[in-house]
XYZ file of C-alpha atoms in Angstrom:
257
model
C 68.437 285.821 97.523
C 65.201 285.084 95.773
C 62.067 284.258 97.603
C 59.333 282.705 95.467
C 55.901 281.760 96.728
C 53.370 279.552 94.503
C 49.851 279.194 95.739
C 47.136 277.267 93.680
C 43.528 277.709 94.603
C 40.621 274.747 94.400
C 41.217 272.840 91.146
C 43.724 275.270 89.731
C 46.273 274.308 87.262
C 49.627 275.361 86.511
C 53.007 274.911 85.039
C 56.285 276.623 86.494
C 59.509 276.726 85.293
C 62.172 278.023 87.585
C 65.579 278.620 85.464
C 68.857 279.514 87.084
C 71.613 280.642 84.707
C 75.182 282.392 84.796
C 78.114 283.373 82.943
C 81.431 281.566 83.944
C 83.435 285.021 84.567
C 83.539 285.021 88.043
C 82.255 283.421 91.560
C 78.832 284.167 92.848
C 76.326 282.581 95.260
C 72.700 281.940 94.610
C 70.335 281.390 97.596
C 66.648 280.514 96.633
C 63.698 279.529 98.520
C 60.628 278.696 96.995
C 57.039 277.845 98.893
C 54.171 276.112 97.332
C 50.817 275.572 98.586
C 48.242 273.566 96.888
C 44.527 273.634 97.853
C 42.053 270.762 97.083
C 42.259 269.337 93.657
C 45.040 271.655 92.623
C 47.704 270.170 89.882
C 50.850 271.835 89.652
C 54.108 271.133 87.604
C 57.222 272.915 89.143
C 60.419 272.514 87.154
C 63.744 273.768 87.822
C 66.508 273.950 85.423
C 69.847 274.897 87.324
C 72.564 276.172 84.680
C 74.663 278.304 86.811
C 78.363 279.335 86.118
C 81.446 277.096 86.612
C 82.560 279.062 89.837
C 78.938 279.452 91.315
C 77.606 277.926 94.450
C 73.869 277.375 94.412
C 71.969 276.732 97.233
C 68.127 276.238 97.188
C 65.115 275.025 99.392
C 61.843 274.099 97.941
C 58.788 273.227 100.312
C 55.160 272.320 99.481
C 51.886 271.832 101.362
C 49.342 269.642 99.572
C 45.585 269.858 100.008
C 43.151 267.273 99.571
C 43.267 265.400 96.153
C 46.259 267.689 94.982
C 48.778 266.642 92.427
C 52.211 267.633 92.466
C 55.134 267.310 89.942
C 58.655 268.296 90.692
C 61.205 268.140 87.999
C 64.894 268.998 89.020
C 67.765 269.160 86.418
C 71.277 270.063 87.877
C 73.926 270.712 85.244
C 75.586 273.709 86.537
C 77.752 275.462 89.366
C 80.969 274.347 91.309
C 78.916 273.178 94.506
C 74.952 273.094 94.459
C 72.523 271.684 96.950
C 68.644 271.203 96.373
C 66.552 270.266 99.098
C 63.085 269.278 97.924
C 60.268 268.550 100.489
C 56.517 268.184 100.425
C 53.796 267.132 102.932
C 50.362 265.560 102.521
C 48.297 267.727 104.611
C 45.106 266.007 103.596
C 43.763 262.615 102.104
C 44.409 261.282 98.534
C 47.478 263.493 97.688
C 49.708 262.581 95.055
C 53.372 263.501 94.409
C 56.023 263.054 91.679
C 59.518 263.961 92.230
C 62.033 263.360 89.097
C 65.392 264.627 88.828
C 68.686 264.662 86.728
C 72.148 265.607 87.695
C 75.153 265.818 85.281
C 78.600 266.545 86.834
C 82.122 266.731 85.350
C 85.421 268.042 86.578
C 85.429 268.740 90.235
C 81.605 269.553 90.507
C 79.823 268.545 93.481
C 75.944 268.214 93.291
C 73.358 267.411 96.192
C 69.824 266.197 96.049
C 68.051 265.889 99.694
C 64.342 264.982 99.262
C 61.706 264.432 101.946
C 58.040 263.090 101.328
C 55.700 263.213 104.578
C 52.828 261.067 104.144
C 50.601 262.704 106.653
C 47.185 261.712 105.856
C 45.737 258.490 104.522
C 45.557 257.471 100.818
C 48.487 259.266 99.485
C 50.555 257.997 96.481
C 54.298 259.448 95.940
C 56.949 258.656 93.223
C 60.597 259.381 93.282
C 63.178 258.824 90.457
C 66.534 260.423 90.262
C 69.334 259.650 88.044
C 72.741 261.166 87.944
C 75.793 260.905 85.498
C 79.150 261.970 86.912
C 82.685 262.113 85.201
C 86.315 263.341 86.046
C 86.509 264.081 89.701
C 82.993 265.116 90.289
C 81.149 264.065 93.318
C 77.185 263.796 93.968
C 74.980 263.276 97.069
C 71.275 261.862 96.975
C 69.430 261.556 100.120
C 65.675 260.711 99.653
C 63.472 260.380 102.873
C 59.919 259.068 102.877
C 58.091 259.291 106.178
C 54.780 257.507 106.623
C 53.084 258.777 109.622
C 50.560 256.549 111.913
C 47.456 258.137 110.472
C 48.588 257.898 106.874
C 47.024 254.263 106.313
C 46.925 253.117 102.675
C 49.823 255.216 101.238
C 51.889 253.899 98.410
C 55.380 255.181 98.204
C 58.058 254.100 95.723
C 61.573 255.644 95.420
C 64.449 254.793 93.196
C 67.985 256.475 92.663
C 70.404 255.374 89.798
C 73.586 256.564 88.999
C 76.427 255.960 86.329
C 80.239 256.875 86.798
C 82.070 257.188 83.906
C 85.599 257.489 85.649
C 87.425 255.866 88.644
C 87.620 259.151 90.146
C 83.855 260.126 90.206
C 81.910 259.361 93.485
C 78.463 259.442 94.550
C 76.992 258.923 98.003
C 73.460 257.803 98.069
C 70.971 257.136 101.033
C 67.316 256.235 100.208
C 65.430 256.147 103.570
C 61.942 254.912 104.519
C 60.366 255.600 108.211
C 56.954 253.848 108.444
C 54.558 254.092 111.179
C 51.668 252.483 109.793
C 50.773 248.976 108.827
C 48.657 249.070 105.738
C 51.094 250.412 103.125
C 53.089 249.638 100.114
C 56.478 251.151 99.995
C 59.770 250.531 98.323
C 63.004 252.002 97.648
C 66.247 251.249 96.078
C 69.641 252.669 94.745
C 72.166 251.518 92.193
C 75.754 252.662 91.281
C 77.596 251.406 88.560
C 79.410 251.856 85.434
C 78.489 250.911 81.636
C 77.364 247.287 81.113
C 80.479 245.875 79.062
C 77.979 243.248 77.353
C 75.770 246.287 76.101
C 78.886 247.851 74.814
C 79.905 244.600 72.900
C 76.661 244.259 71.298
C 76.864 247.806 69.969
C 80.099 247.307 69.067
C 79.336 243.646 67.107
C 77.059 246.045 64.839
C 79.887 248.021 63.768
C 79.543 251.059 66.148
C 82.914 252.352 67.373
C 83.743 252.089 71.226
C 83.446 255.859 71.760
C 80.091 256.056 70.057
C 78.659 253.094 72.075
C 79.530 254.506 75.184
C 77.997 257.901 74.268
C 74.823 255.989 73.196
C 74.578 254.053 76.138
C 75.225 257.329 78.517
C 72.596 259.435 76.552
C 70.053 256.770 76.560
C 70.738 256.407 80.526
C 69.879 260.289 80.874
C 67.264 260.589 78.376
C 64.875 258.588 80.331
C 64.352 261.474 82.627
C 64.232 263.975 80.248
C 61.314 262.018 78.184
C 59.177 262.473 81.124
C 59.013 266.153 81.205
C 55.539 267.237 79.673
C 56.385 271.007 79.037
C 57.444 270.992 75.472
C 60.144 273.997 75.101
C 61.744 272.846 78.555
C 62.196 269.465 76.881
C 63.429 270.518 73.866
C 66.093 272.813 75.923
C 66.873 269.881 77.923
C 67.627 267.749 74.927
C 69.743 270.202 73.400
C 71.827 270.377 76.901
C 71.978 266.755 76.989
C 73.457 266.592 73.310
C 75.855 269.123 74.318
C 76.995 267.774 77.649
C 76.801 264.230 76.174
C 77.770 264.227 72.522
C 76.967 261.250 70.233
C 79.294 261.311 67.412
C 78.316 258.038 65.579
C 81.111 258.270 62.777
C 83.647 255.584 63.145
C 86.894 257.759 63.436
C 88.750 254.661 61.539
């Protein structure tokens, strides 16, 4: 039961990596709570890597309060645990706040991975961006529920949200629910979600260039997930994620024939 509190003063800057990892030897439960307070002009990148054991349960809550002109980046990467849920919320308490929420979840077997996000545009001139992508195989299941609320006083808000999912098997399942609640009239907001399989036309294109079917599928899957990893600016974390991606989504380009 971990409790983290991160507070950045006026114009302070920080990068924080929260990493949860466990062995596969037994079942256990992680319940993590992180609170963040950003004062005027503060800039924080909070990255979370969840690599719990295969029989673990992981429940986490992350809540942020943003001051005037603050910039907040949340990066969530969920790979482990039998059952995991991440609740991520930020609230614009003053004008001209910015938030970027980025996420990637990879599930196989009978894993169940959830992401629930909420951004409250409570004051004018705020900007938010969300991009979450998922790759599911086996009988895995994932849930994405992203909610953006633009309050009556939040004129000039700009919010965009996107959730994209790739299903690699007929048994995999994703429940996605992007939401917008707008109570102001001078805003720019959009949201969307996609769920699909690999594009047969793209597979055919790679096959026509001499790439084996399995390698073509691996390349396309890896490219789909790598888009999120490439957005990570913390070098050592990005290197770790690239290693994990190569392990979870191997790209064997040799033609077995």
